[in-house]
mmCIF file of C-alpha atoms in Angstrom:
data_model
loop_
_atom_site.group_PDB
_atom_site.id
_atom_site.type_symbol
_atom_site.label_atom_id
_atom_site.label_comp_id
_atom_site.label_asym_id
_atom_site.label_seq_id
_atom_site.Cartn_x
_atom_site.Cartn_y
_atom_site.Cartn_z
ATOM 1 C CA MET A 88 -11.505 -4.784 3.124
ATOM 2 C CA GLY A 89 -10.637 -1.418 1.256
ATOM 3 C CA ILE A 90 -12.980 -0.941 -1.866
ATOM 4 C CA LEU A 91 -14.686 -4.002 -3.142
ATOM 5 C CA GLY A 92 -14.256 -4.613 -6.821
ATOM 6 C CA LEU A 93 -12.277 -1.256 -7.433
ATOM 7 C CA SER A 94 -9.157 -2.979 -8.605
ATOM 8 C CA LYS A 95 -10.802 -5.110 -11.229
ATOM 9 C CA LEU A 96 -12.933 -2.065 -12.333
ATOM 10 C CA LEU A 97 -9.896 0.096 -12.973
ATOM 11 C CA ALA A 98 -8.249 -3.147 -15.096
ATOM 12 C CA ASP A 99 -11.291 -2.993 -17.093
ATOM 13 C CA LEU A 100 -12.081 0.656 -17.428
ATOM 14 C CA ALA A 101 -9.009 2.645 -16.517
ATOM 15 C CA PRO A 102 -6.029 0.313 -17.538
ATOM 16 C CA GLN A 103 -4.016 3.388 -18.391
ATOM 17 C CA ALA A 104 -3.789 4.245 -14.817
ATOM 18 C CA ILE A 105 -2.039 1.098 -13.796
ATOM 19 C CA LYS A 106 1.653 0.315 -14.921
ATOM 20 C CA GLU A 107 3.748 -2.420 -13.568
ATOM 21 C CA GLY A 108 7.415 -2.387 -12.865
ATOM 22 C CA GLU A 109 10.164 -3.738 -10.710
ATOM 23 C CA ILE A 110 11.122 -2.739 -7.223
ATOM 24 C CA LYS A 111 14.567 -1.307 -8.441
ATOM 25 C CA HIS A 112 12.733 1.354 -10.304
ATOM 26 C CA TYR A 113 11.902 3.179 -6.970
ATOM 27 C CA PHE A 114 15.455 4.077 -6.206
ATOM 28 C CA GLY A 115 15.797 7.071 -4.210
ATOM 29 C CA ARG A 116 12.046 7.266 -3.516
ATOM 30 C CA LYS A 117 10.468 7.962 -0.185
ATOM 31 C CA VAL A 118 7.529 5.668 0.415
ATOM 32 C CA ALA A 119 4.784 5.622 3.148
ATOM 33 C CA ILE A 120 3.927 1.988 3.865
ATOM 34 C CA ASP A 121 0.772 0.772 5.471
ATOM 35 C CA ALA A 122 2.434 -1.057 8.648
ATOM 36 C CA SER A 123 -0.663 -2.950 9.576
ATOM 37 C CA MET A 124 -1.060 -4.366 6.200
ATOM 38 C CA CYS A 125 2.498 -5.434 6.261
ATOM 39 C CA LEU A 126 2.410 -7.041 9.519
ATOM 40 C CA TYR A 127 -0.760 -8.958 8.509
ATOM 41 C CA GLN A 128 1.090 -10.166 5.349
ATOM 42 C CA PHE A 129 4.125 -11.361 7.527
ATOM 43 C CA LEU A 130 1.755 -13.043 9.916
ATOM 44 C CA ILE A 131 0.161 -15.005 7.145
ATOM 45 C CA ALA A 132 3.058 -15.825 5.029
ATOM 46 C CA VAL A 133 6.161 -16.243 7.258
ATOM 47 C CA ARG A 134 5.463 -19.727 8.508
ATOM 48 C CA ASN A 135 7.004 -23.039 8.897
ATOM 49 C CA GLU A 136 5.227 -26.587 8.744
ATOM 50 C CA THR A 137 3.633 -26.056 12.068
ATOM 51 C CA GLY A 138 2.352 -22.534 11.614
ATOM 52 C CA GLN A 139 3.525 -19.097 12.607
ATOM 53 C CA LEU A 140 7.281 -18.634 13.734
ATOM 54 C CA THR A 141 7.597 -18.576 17.603
ATOM 55 C CA SER A 142 10.170 -17.954 20.225
ATOM 56 C CA VAL A 143 10.916 -20.753 22.891
ATOM 57 C CA ASP A 144 8.433 -19.156 24.999
ATOM 58 C CA GLY A 145 5.761 -19.512 22.380
ATOM 59 C CA GLU A 146 5.572 -15.752 21.296
ATOM 60 C CA THR A 147 5.068 -15.086 17.661
ATOM 61 C CA THR A 148 8.085 -13.823 15.752
ATOM 62 C CA SER A 149 6.908 -14.039 12.101
ATOM 63 C CA HIS A 150 6.048 -10.263 12.179
ATOM 64 C CA LEU A 151 9.542 -9.500 13.233
ATOM 65 C CA LEU A 152 11.254 -11.675 10.596
ATOM 66 C CA GLY A 153 9.100 -10.174 8.084
ATOM 67 C CA THR A 154 9.686 -6.734 9.095
ATOM 68 C CA PHE A 155 13.535 -7.298 9.145
ATOM 69 C CA TYR A 156 14.072 -8.942 5.799
ATOM 70 C CA ARG A 157 11.530 -6.973 3.958
ATOM 71 C CA THR A 158 12.755 -3.635 5.106
ATOM 72 C CA ILE A 159 16.190 -4.625 4.269
ATOM 73 C CA ARG A 160 15.191 -5.632 0.833
ATOM 74 C CA LEU A 161 13.423 -2.101 0.249
ATOM 75 C CA ILE A 162 16.544 -0.411 1.532
ATOM 76 C CA GLU A 163 18.952 -2.381 -0.723
ATOM 77 C CA ASN A 164 16.738 -1.229 -3.656
ATOM 78 C CA GLY A 165 17.408 2.285 -2.684
ATOM 79 C CA ILE A 166 13.916 2.934 -1.286
ATOM 80 C CA LYS A 167 13.514 5.007 1.781
ATOM 81 C CA PRO A 168 10.552 3.452 3.637
ATOM 82 C CA VAL A 169 8.520 5.052 6.389
ATOM 83 C CA TYR A 170 6.047 2.792 8.215
ATOM 84 C CA VAL A 171 2.624 4.303 9.194
ATOM 85 C CA PHE A 172 0.551 2.487 11.920
ATOM 86 C CA ASP A 173 -3.052 2.662 12.484
ATOM 87 C CA GLY A 174 -4.543 4.548 15.365
ATOM 88 C CA LYS A 175 -7.847 4.285 16.862
ATOM 89 C CA PRO A 176 -10.536 3.069 14.320
ATOM 90 C CA PRO A 177 -13.216 5.590 13.421
ATOM 91 C CA ASP A 178 -16.782 4.966 14.997
ATOM 92 C CA LEU A 179 -18.150 4.210 11.608
ATOM 93 C CA LYS A 180 -15.905 1.127 11.301
ATOM 94 C CA SER A 181 -17.315 -0.463 14.223
ATOM 95 C CA ALA A 182 -19.825 -2.431 12.161
ATOM 96 C CA GLU A 183 -17.212 -3.799 9.900
ATOM 97 C CA LEU A 184 -15.013 -4.746 12.895
ATOM 98 C CA ASN A 185 -17.915 -6.444 14.314
ATOM 99 C CA LYS A 186 -18.335 -8.477 11.270
ATOM 100 C CA ARG A 187 -14.766 -9.479 11.258
ATOM 101 C CA GLN A 188 -15.076 -10.501 14.813
ATOM 102 C CA GLU A 189 -17.907 -12.959 13.886
ATOM 103 C CA ARG A 190 -16.229 -14.409 11.042
ATOM 104 C CA ARG A 191 -13.279 -15.070 13.291
ATOM 105 C CA GLU A 192 -15.481 -16.737 15.560
ATOM 106 C CA GLU A 193 -16.844 -18.930 12.826
ATOM 107 C CA ALA A 194 -13.189 -19.768 11.913
ATOM 108 C CA GLN A 195 -12.476 -20.796 15.375
ATOM 109 C CA LYS A 196 -15.259 -23.216 15.276
ATOM 110 C CA ALA A 197 -14.140 -24.511 12.010
ATOM 111 C CA LEU A 198 -10.608 -25.048 13.188
ATOM 112 C CA ASP A 199 -11.674 -26.839 16.219
ATOM 113 C CA LYS A 200 -13.523 -29.311 14.109
ATOM 114 C CA ALA A 201 -10.601 -29.673 11.668
ATOM 115 C CA THR A 202 -8.239 -30.344 14.721
ATOM 116 C CA GLU A 203 -10.584 -33.013 15.904
ATOM 117 C CA LEU A 204 -10.551 -34.630 12.412
ATOM 118 C CA GLY A 205 -6.725 -34.296 12.087
ATOM 119 C CA ASP A 206 -7.281 -32.469 8.868
ATOM 120 C CA VAL A 207 -3.968 -30.690 8.205
ATOM 121 C CA THR A 208 -4.801 -28.689 5.172
ATOM 122 C CA GLU A 209 -7.981 -27.375 7.045
ATOM 123 C CA ILE A 210 -6.200 -26.557 10.049
ATOM 124 C CA ASP A 211 -3.720 -24.561 8.178
ATOM 125 C CA ARG A 212 -6.244 -22.765 6.092
ATOM 126 C CA PHE A 213 -8.618 -21.682 9.560
ATOM 127 C CA ASN A 214 -5.462 -20.699 11.420
ATOM 128 C CA ARG A 215 -4.724 -18.240 8.564
ATOM 129 C CA ARG A 216 -8.169 -16.865 8.950
ATOM 130 C CA LEU A 217 -7.686 -16.327 12.687
ATOM 131 C CA VAL A 218 -4.681 -14.196 12.079
ATOM 132 C CA LYS A 219 -4.910 -10.796 13.761
ATOM 133 C CA VAL A 220 -2.404 -7.839 14.157
ATOM 134 C CA THR A 221 -2.267 -7.022 17.857
ATOM 135 C CA ARG A 222 -0.927 -3.991 19.528
ATOM 136 C CA ASN A 223 2.102 -6.088 20.762
ATOM 137 C CA HIS A 224 2.862 -6.971 17.070
ATOM 138 C CA ALA A 225 2.969 -3.320 16.129
ATOM 139 C CA ASP A 226 4.820 -2.136 19.400
ATOM 140 C CA GLU A 227 7.604 -4.781 18.647
ATOM 141 C CA ALA A 228 7.724 -3.854 14.964
ATOM 142 C CA LYS A 229 8.159 -0.079 15.948
ATOM 143 C CA GLN A 230 11.061 -1.294 18.586
ATOM 144 C CA LEU A 231 12.673 -3.036 15.618
ATOM 145 C CA LEU A 232 12.443 -0.300 13.031
ATOM 146 C CA THR A 233 13.880 2.322 15.313
ATOM 147 C CA LEU A 234 16.693 -0.096 15.864
ATOM 148 C CA MET A 235 17.070 -0.473 11.981
ATOM 149 C CA GLY A 236 17.295 3.379 11.703
ATOM 150 C CA VAL A 237 13.950 3.483 9.798
ATOM 151 C CA PRO A 238 11.250 6.184 10.671
ATOM 152 C CA TYR A 239 7.565 5.335 11.413
ATOM 153 C CA VAL A 240 4.483 7.438 12.088
ATOM 154 C CA GLU A 241 1.635 6.753 14.676
ATOM 155 C CA ALA A 242 -1.328 7.914 12.574
ATOM 156 C CA PRO A 243 -4.353 9.114 14.961
ATOM 157 C CA CYS A 244 -6.815 7.205 13.057
ATOM 158 C CA GLU A 245 -6.405 5.180 9.695
ATOM 159 C CA ALA A 246 -3.018 4.450 8.138
ATOM 160 C CA GLU A 247 -4.144 4.912 4.782
ATOM 161 C CA ALA A 248 -5.553 8.220 5.288
ATOM 162 C CA GLN A 249 -2.142 9.387 7.008
ATOM 163 C CA CYS A 250 -0.084 7.895 4.078
ATOM 164 C CA ALA A 251 -2.253 9.814 1.581
ATOM 165 C CA ALA A 252 -2.059 13.112 3.381
ATOM 166 C CA MET A 253 1.806 12.418 3.470
ATOM 167 C CA VAL A 254 1.735 11.988 -0.291
ATOM 168 C CA LYS A 255 -0.259 14.830 -1.075
ATOM 169 C CA ALA A 256 1.918 17.192 1.053
ATOM 170 C CA GLY A 257 5.058 15.822 -0.886
ATOM 171 C CA LEU A 258 6.763 14.238 1.998
ATOM 172 C CA VAL A 259 6.732 11.010 0.257
ATOM 173 C CA TYR A 260 6.496 9.600 -3.445
ATOM 174 C CA ALA A 261 3.617 7.219 -2.879
ATOM 175 C CA THR A 262 1.450 4.897 -0.535
ATOM 176 C CA ALA A 263 2.356 1.485 -0.377
ATOM 177 C CA THR A 264 -0.634 -0.852 0.686
ATOM 178 C CA GLU A 265 -2.886 -3.590 -0.881
ATOM 179 C CA ASP A 266 -6.093 -1.490 0.087
ATOM 180 C CA MET A 267 -7.492 0.472 -2.612
ATOM 181 C CA ASP A 268 -8.953 3.129 -0.251
ATOM 182 C CA ALA A 269 -5.801 4.938 -0.399
ATOM 183 C CA LEU A 270 -6.877 6.404 -3.558
ATOM 184 C CA THR A 271 -10.254 7.190 -2.073
ATOM 185 C CA PHE A 272 -8.373 9.090 0.619
ATOM 186 C CA GLY A 273 -6.721 11.040 -2.239
ATOM 187 C CA SER A 274 -3.263 9.408 -2.494
ATOM 188 C CA ASN A 275 -1.869 10.598 -5.776
ATOM 189 C CA ILE A 276 0.062 7.360 -6.262
ATOM 190 C CA LEU A 277 -0.494 3.868 -4.882
ATOM 191 C CA LEU A 278 1.922 0.931 -4.904
ATOM 192 C CA ARG A 279 0.789 -2.539 -4.649
ATOM 193 C CA HIS A 280 2.751 -5.546 -4.031
ATOM 194 C CA LEU A 281 5.897 -3.432 -2.977
ATOM 195 C CA THR A 282 6.347 -5.481 0.264
ATOM 196 C CA PHE A 283 5.663 -8.896 -1.249
ATOM 197 C CA SER A 284 8.418 -11.534 -0.952
ATOM 198 C CA GLU A 285 10.708 -12.026 -4.036
ATOM 199 C CA ALA A 286 9.530 -15.589 -4.052
ATOM 200 C CA ARG A 287 5.860 -14.474 -5.105
ATOM 201 C CA LYS A 288 7.656 -12.745 -8.289
ATOM 202 C CA MET A 289 4.651 -10.372 -8.169
ATOM 203 C CA PRO A 290 5.560 -6.929 -10.167
ATOM 204 C CA VAL A 291 4.782 -3.706 -8.262
ATOM 205 C CA GLN A 292 1.640 -2.131 -9.571
ATOM 206 C CA GLU A 293 1.777 1.759 -9.600
ATOM 207 C CA ILE A 294 -1.845 3.286 -9.724
ATOM 208 C CA HIS A 295 -2.201 7.112 -10.572
ATOM 209 C CA LEU A 296 -5.221 8.808 -9.094
ATOM 210 C CA ASP A 297 -5.309 11.484 -11.878
ATOM 211 C CA LYS A 298 -5.521 8.746 -14.535
ATOM 212 C CA VAL A 299 -7.949 6.854 -12.611
ATOM 213 C CA LEU A 300 -10.390 9.816 -12.713
ATOM 214 C CA GLN A 301 -9.473 10.444 -16.264
ATOM 215 C CA GLY A 302 -10.343 6.779 -17.332
ATOM 216 C CA LEU A 303 -13.623 6.504 -15.116
ATOM 217 C CA GLU A 304 -14.691 10.197 -16.407
ATOM 218 C CA LEU A 305 -15.174 11.246 -12.815
ATOM 219 C CA ASP A 306 -13.950 13.998 -10.576
ATOM 220 C CA GLN A 307 -12.677 13.089 -6.896
ATOM 221 C CA GLY A 308 -16.001 13.656 -5.316
ATOM 222 C CA ALA A 309 -17.906 11.275 -7.583
ATOM 223 C CA PHE A 310 -15.177 8.830 -7.201
ATOM 224 C CA VAL A 311 -15.446 8.890 -3.493
ATOM 225 C CA ASP A 312 -19.381 8.189 -4.006
ATOM 226 C CA LEU A 313 -18.397 5.403 -6.390
ATOM 227 C CA CYS A 314 -16.181 3.588 -3.772
ATOM 228 C CA ILE A 315 -18.835 3.919 -1.058
ATOM 229 C CA LEU A 316 -21.340 2.343 -3.618
ATOM 230 C CA LEU A 317 -18.966 -0.406 -4.311
ATOM 231 C CA GLY A 318 -18.494 -1.188 -0.599
ATOM 232 C CA CYS A 319 -16.073 0.341 1.857
ATOM 233 C CA ASP A 320 -15.381 -0.125 5.520
ATOM 234 C CA TYR A 321 -17.535 2.463 6.952
ATOM 235 C CA THR A 322 -20.945 1.562 5.680
ATOM 236 C CA GLU A 323 -23.054 -0.897 3.783
ATOM 237 C CA SER A 324 -23.721 -0.765 0.316
ATOM 238 C CA ILE A 325 -26.851 -1.145 -1.711
ATOM 239 C CA ARG A 326 -27.626 -4.759 -2.359
ATOM 240 C CA GLY A 327 -28.096 -5.702 -5.972
ATOM 241 C CA ILE A 328 -25.807 -2.878 -7.292
ATOM 242 C CA GLY A 329 -22.652 -4.373 -8.332
ATOM 243 C CA PRO A 330 -19.319 -2.764 -9.943
ATOM 244 C CA LYS A 331 -20.988 -2.293 -13.303
ATOM 245 C CA ARG A 332 -24.148 -0.885 -12.157
ATOM 246 C CA ALA A 333 -22.374 1.297 -9.514
ATOM 247 C CA ILE A 334 -20.179 2.928 -12.214
ATOM 248 C CA GLU A 335 -23.088 3.492 -14.698
ATOM 249 C CA LEU A 336 -25.193 5.255 -11.983
ATOM 250 C CA ILE A 337 -22.404 7.446 -10.663
ATOM 251 C CA LYS A 338 -21.459 8.420 -14.342
ATOM 252 C CA LYS A 339 -25.032 9.311 -15.051
ATOM 253 C CA HIS A 340 -26.105 10.881 -11.910
ATOM 254 C CA LYS A 341 -22.777 12.203 -10.430
ATOM 255 C CA SER A 342 -23.502 11.535 -6.690
ATOM 256 C CA ILE A 343 -25.226 9.024 -4.218
ATOM 257 C CA ASP A 344 -27.922 11.686 -3.381
ATOM 258 C CA GLU A 345 -29.027 11.683 -6.978
ATOM 259 C CA VAL A 346 -28.596 8.249 -7.553
ATOM 260 C CA LEU A 347 -31.270 7.493 -4.566
ATOM 261 C CA LYS A 348 -33.658 9.771 -6.326
ATOM 262 C CA ASN A 349 -33.419 7.988 -9.581
ATOM 263 C CA ILE A 350 -33.507 4.332 -8.722
ATOM 264 C CA ASP A 351 -36.257 1.959 -8.047
ATOM 265 C CA ALA A 352 -36.165 1.747 -4.292
ATOM 266 C CA ASN A 353 -38.134 -1.546 -4.272
ATOM 267 C CA LYS A 354 -35.578 -3.186 -6.433
ATOM 268 C CA TYR A 355 -32.578 -1.532 -5.045
ATOM 269 C CA PRO A 356 -33.259 -0.743 -1.329
ATOM 270 C CA ALA A 357 -30.824 1.248 0.568
ATOM 271 C CA PRO A 358 -29.841 0.121 3.880
ATOM 272 C CA GLN A 359 -31.646 1.403 6.883
ATOM 273 C CA GLU A 360 -30.327 4.481 8.131
ATOM 274 C CA TRP A 361 -27.697 4.569 5.590
ATOM 275 C CA ASN A 362 -24.851 6.843 6.652
ATOM 276 C CA TYR A 363 -23.301 7.237 3.249
ATOM 277 C CA GLU A 364 -22.620 10.995 4.209
ATOM 278 C CA GLY A 365 -20.721 10.091 7.341
ATOM 279 C CA ALA A 366 -18.486 7.692 4.973
ATOM 280 C CA ARG A 367 -18.028 10.567 2.506
ATOM 281 C CA ARG A 368 -16.826 13.038 5.318
ATOM 282 C CA LEU A 369 -14.381 10.596 6.539
ATOM 283 C CA PHE A 370 -12.819 10.074 3.246
ATOM 284 C CA TYR A 371 -12.835 13.973 2.344
ATOM 285 C CA ASP A 372 -11.660 15.165 5.872
ATOM 286 C CA PRO A 373 -10.040 12.182 7.692
ATOM 287 C CA GLU A 374 -8.286 12.565 10.955
ATOM 288 C CA VAL A 375 -4.678 12.771 10.329
ATOM 289 C CA MET A 376 -1.321 14.428 11.493
ATOM 290 C CA GLU A 377 -0.459 17.698 9.886
ATOM 291 C CA ALA A 378 2.473 16.884 7.504
ATOM 292 C CA THR A 379 4.240 19.947 9.058
ATOM 293 C CA ASN A 380 4.445 18.098 12.312
ATOM 294 C CA ILE A 381 6.093 15.161 10.734
ATOM 295 C CA GLU A 382 9.864 14.844 10.582
ATOM 296 C CA LEU A 383 11.324 11.785 8.663
ATOM 297 C CA LYS A 384 14.902 10.895 9.528
ATOM 298 C CA TRP A 385 16.788 7.781 8.509
ATOM 299 C CA ASN A 386 19.379 6.811 10.887
ATOM 300 C CA ASP A 387 22.405 4.202 11.051
ATOM 301 C CA PRO A 388 21.287 0.995 12.415
ATOM 302 C CA ASP A 389 22.050 -0.041 15.990
ATOM 303 C CA GLU A 390 23.817 -3.352 15.549
ATOM 304 C CA GLU A 391 24.180 -4.201 19.065
ATOM 305 C CA GLY A 392 20.692 -3.235 19.841
ATOM 306 C CA MET A 393 19.177 -5.341 17.237
ATOM 307 C CA VAL A 394 21.325 -8.358 18.259
ATOM 308 C CA LYS A 395 20.154 -7.969 21.794
ATOM 309 C CA PHE A 396 16.397 -7.615 20.781
ATOM 310 C CA LEU A 397 16.214 -10.244 18.181
ATOM 311 C CA CYS A 398 18.860 -12.993 19.225
ATOM 312 C CA GLY A 399 17.730 -13.157 22.920
ATOM 313 C CA ASP A 400 14.431 -14.140 23.631
ATOM 314 C CA LYS A 401 13.362 -14.044 20.020
ATOM 315 C CA GLN A 402 16.074 -16.479 19.194
ATOM 316 C CA PHE A 403 17.102 -15.130 15.662
ATOM 317 C CA ASN A 404 20.431 -16.321 14.316
ATOM 318 C CA GLU A 405 23.076 -13.911 15.403
ATOM 319 C CA GLU A 406 25.333 -14.275 12.115
ATOM 320 C CA ARG A 407 22.106 -13.457 9.895
ATOM 321 C CA VAL A 408 21.201 -10.504 12.026
ATOM 322 C CA ARG A 409 24.717 -8.802 11.717
ATOM 323 C CA ASN A 410 24.940 -9.702 7.999
ATOM 324 C CA GLY A 411 21.421 -8.027 7.801
ATOM 325 C CA VAL A 412 22.979 -4.772 9.441
ATOM 326 C CA LYS A 413 25.931 -4.925 6.927
ATOM 327 C CA LYS A 414 23.447 -4.765 4.082
ATOM 328 C CA LEU A 415 21.834 -1.872 5.825
ATOM 329 C CA LEU A 416 24.940 0.155 6.189
ATOM 330 C CA LYS A 417 26.059 -0.713 2.608
ATOM 331 C CA SER A 418 22.574 0.335 0.946
ATOM 332 C CA ARG A 419 22.337 3.476 3.270
ATOM 333 C CA GLY A 420 25.684 4.561 1.886
ATOM 334 C CA SER A 421 24.582 4.067 -1.748
ATOM 335 C CA SER A 422 21.086 5.542 -1.386
ATOM 336 C CA VAL A 423 22.255 8.768 -0.555
ATOM 337 C CA GLN A 424 23.209 9.247 -4.354
ATOM 338 C CA GLY A 425 19.539 9.889 -4.903
ATOM 339 C CA ARG A 426 17.579 9.597 -8.362
ATOM 340 C CA LEU A 427 19.170 10.304 -11.464
ATOM 341 C CA ASP A 428 16.038 12.298 -12.381
ATOM 342 C CA GLY A 429 17.088 14.673 -9.718
ATOM 343 C CA PHE A 430 20.302 15.351 -11.609
ATOM 344 C CA PHE A 431 19.055 15.697 -14.994
ATOM 345 C CA THR A 432 16.773 17.739 -16.909
ATOM 346 C CA VAL A 433 15.300 16.712 -20.365
ATOM 347 C CA LEU A 434 15.583 19.076 -23.239
ATOM 348 C CA SER A 435 12.457 18.914 -25.256
ATOM 349 C CA THR A 436 12.643 19.238 -29.101
ATOM 350 C CA THR A 437 9.759 18.466 -31.202
ATOM 351 C CA PRO A 438 10.410 15.757 -33.773
ATOM 352 C CA ALA A 439 9.427 18.352 -36.754
ATOM 353 C CA LYS A 440 11.788 21.105 -35.318
ATOM 354 C CA ARG A 441 14.603 18.481 -34.911
ATOM 355 C CA LYS A 442 14.104 17.342 -38.537
ATOM 356 C CA ALA A 443 14.315 20.748 -39.704
ATOM 357 C CA ASP A 444 17.368 21.574 -37.852
ATOM 358 C CA ASP A 445 19.010 18.509 -39.235
ATOM 359 C CA LYS A 446 18.210 19.444 -42.782
ATOM 360 C CA LYS A 447 19.523 22.904 -42.169
ATOM 361 C CA GLN A 448 22.992 21.479 -40.804
ATOM 362 C CA THR A 449 23.158 18.879 -43.606
ATOM 363 C CA PRO A 450 21.389 19.871 -46.831
ATOM 364 C CA ASN A 451 22.591 16.884 -48.901
ATOM 365 C CA LYS A 452 23.477 14.188 -46.369
ATOM 366 C CA LYS A 453 23.995 13.917 -42.832
ATOM 367 C CA LYS A 454 27.652 14.431 -41.706
ATOM 368 C CA LYS A 455 29.202 11.327 -40.180
ATOM 369 C CA GLY A 456 29.416 11.253 -36.374
ATOM 370 C CA ASN A 457 26.807 14.106 -36.072
ATOM 371 C CA ALA A 458 23.482 11.911 -36.170
ATOM 372 C CA GLY A 459 21.082 13.356 -33.383
ATOM 373 C CA GLY A 460 23.601 15.891 -32.313
ATOM 374 C CA GLY A 461 22.786 14.714 -28.647
ATOM 375 C CA ARG A 462 19.414 16.564 -28.824
ATOM 376 C CA GLY A 463 16.594 15.253 -26.631
ATOM 377 C CA ARG A 464 18.774 13.606 -24.203
ATOM 378 C CA GLY A 465 19.276 14.418 -20.554
ATOM 379 C CA ARG A 466 21.932 16.935 -19.651
ATOM 380 C CA PRO A 467 23.493 17.515 -16.362
ATOM 381 C CA LYS A 468 22.469 20.717 -14.608
#
């Protein structure tokens, strides 16, 4: 679920924190990717007219096809992806997981009814609602990534928290996920839509936490409390308090503790035994692997291993798999060049000083061919 309504709130109140760009702008960047979110996307989107793609034995392969081609696309654009997989969910998430299970049971009943009626549109709709990433999906994706030479990390708990820790430690540039709680966990930069297919034509959204806090006029502690008020995976929120009211209350009172002291408890009753403090602790101090224990290494792909894995029981087209390997090898060779901003520094010259220097050099008129003098441009180290 992430944080309810946060993306719209930021678009309204902190638009300067969000910029849009193309995937090619992240050439040379290391990015931590929320693997479970990706697998869910692939299971939803990579389908044919009958539903998810499957092998001859009926085993789902949509997650593998998605992982294979989207990862190639990232690497072709010079990105160094590292996938981060969820570990065990925190105890506080049990209520949310129970709600999800109830929604799946309702969707299953609706699917059964639609199947009886032969309603193809409704069948597809409820099939998508029943999508769930399993341990087997994750294990197969890990096996494929290893064969592709792409590193992955198994988080002890929440993947978004682990991604955020890796960003804060400088191991990677950003967290790539659709869930906004990566910001709540403290990721300095969040990338949304990075793993979307090209067919969707969605620009990559880059959200900077420091500009979020500046735009909302909050510090990180107050921002965490705002996210809990908006609605997160770890506890209920106060009924009747929507995004607009939540930001007003947090900006005025700075914390949930003070909000509770200053609102009408009859009009805005807090949930019984509301464990917002537990949720707050989870965001402040999540269970993550220490960055010093994480080694990220991108290797050459194992072509024959991939062909054996994907073209055997999974029935992938061998020619396409081998062509994919060629793209990986070609891209891996070019990506080692790194980013241009790693080789150049910008010489800062204020406009006033530059203008004065120009006048000093050419008191009457500028000499031909000397306009600008190369000032302010990048210069090789």
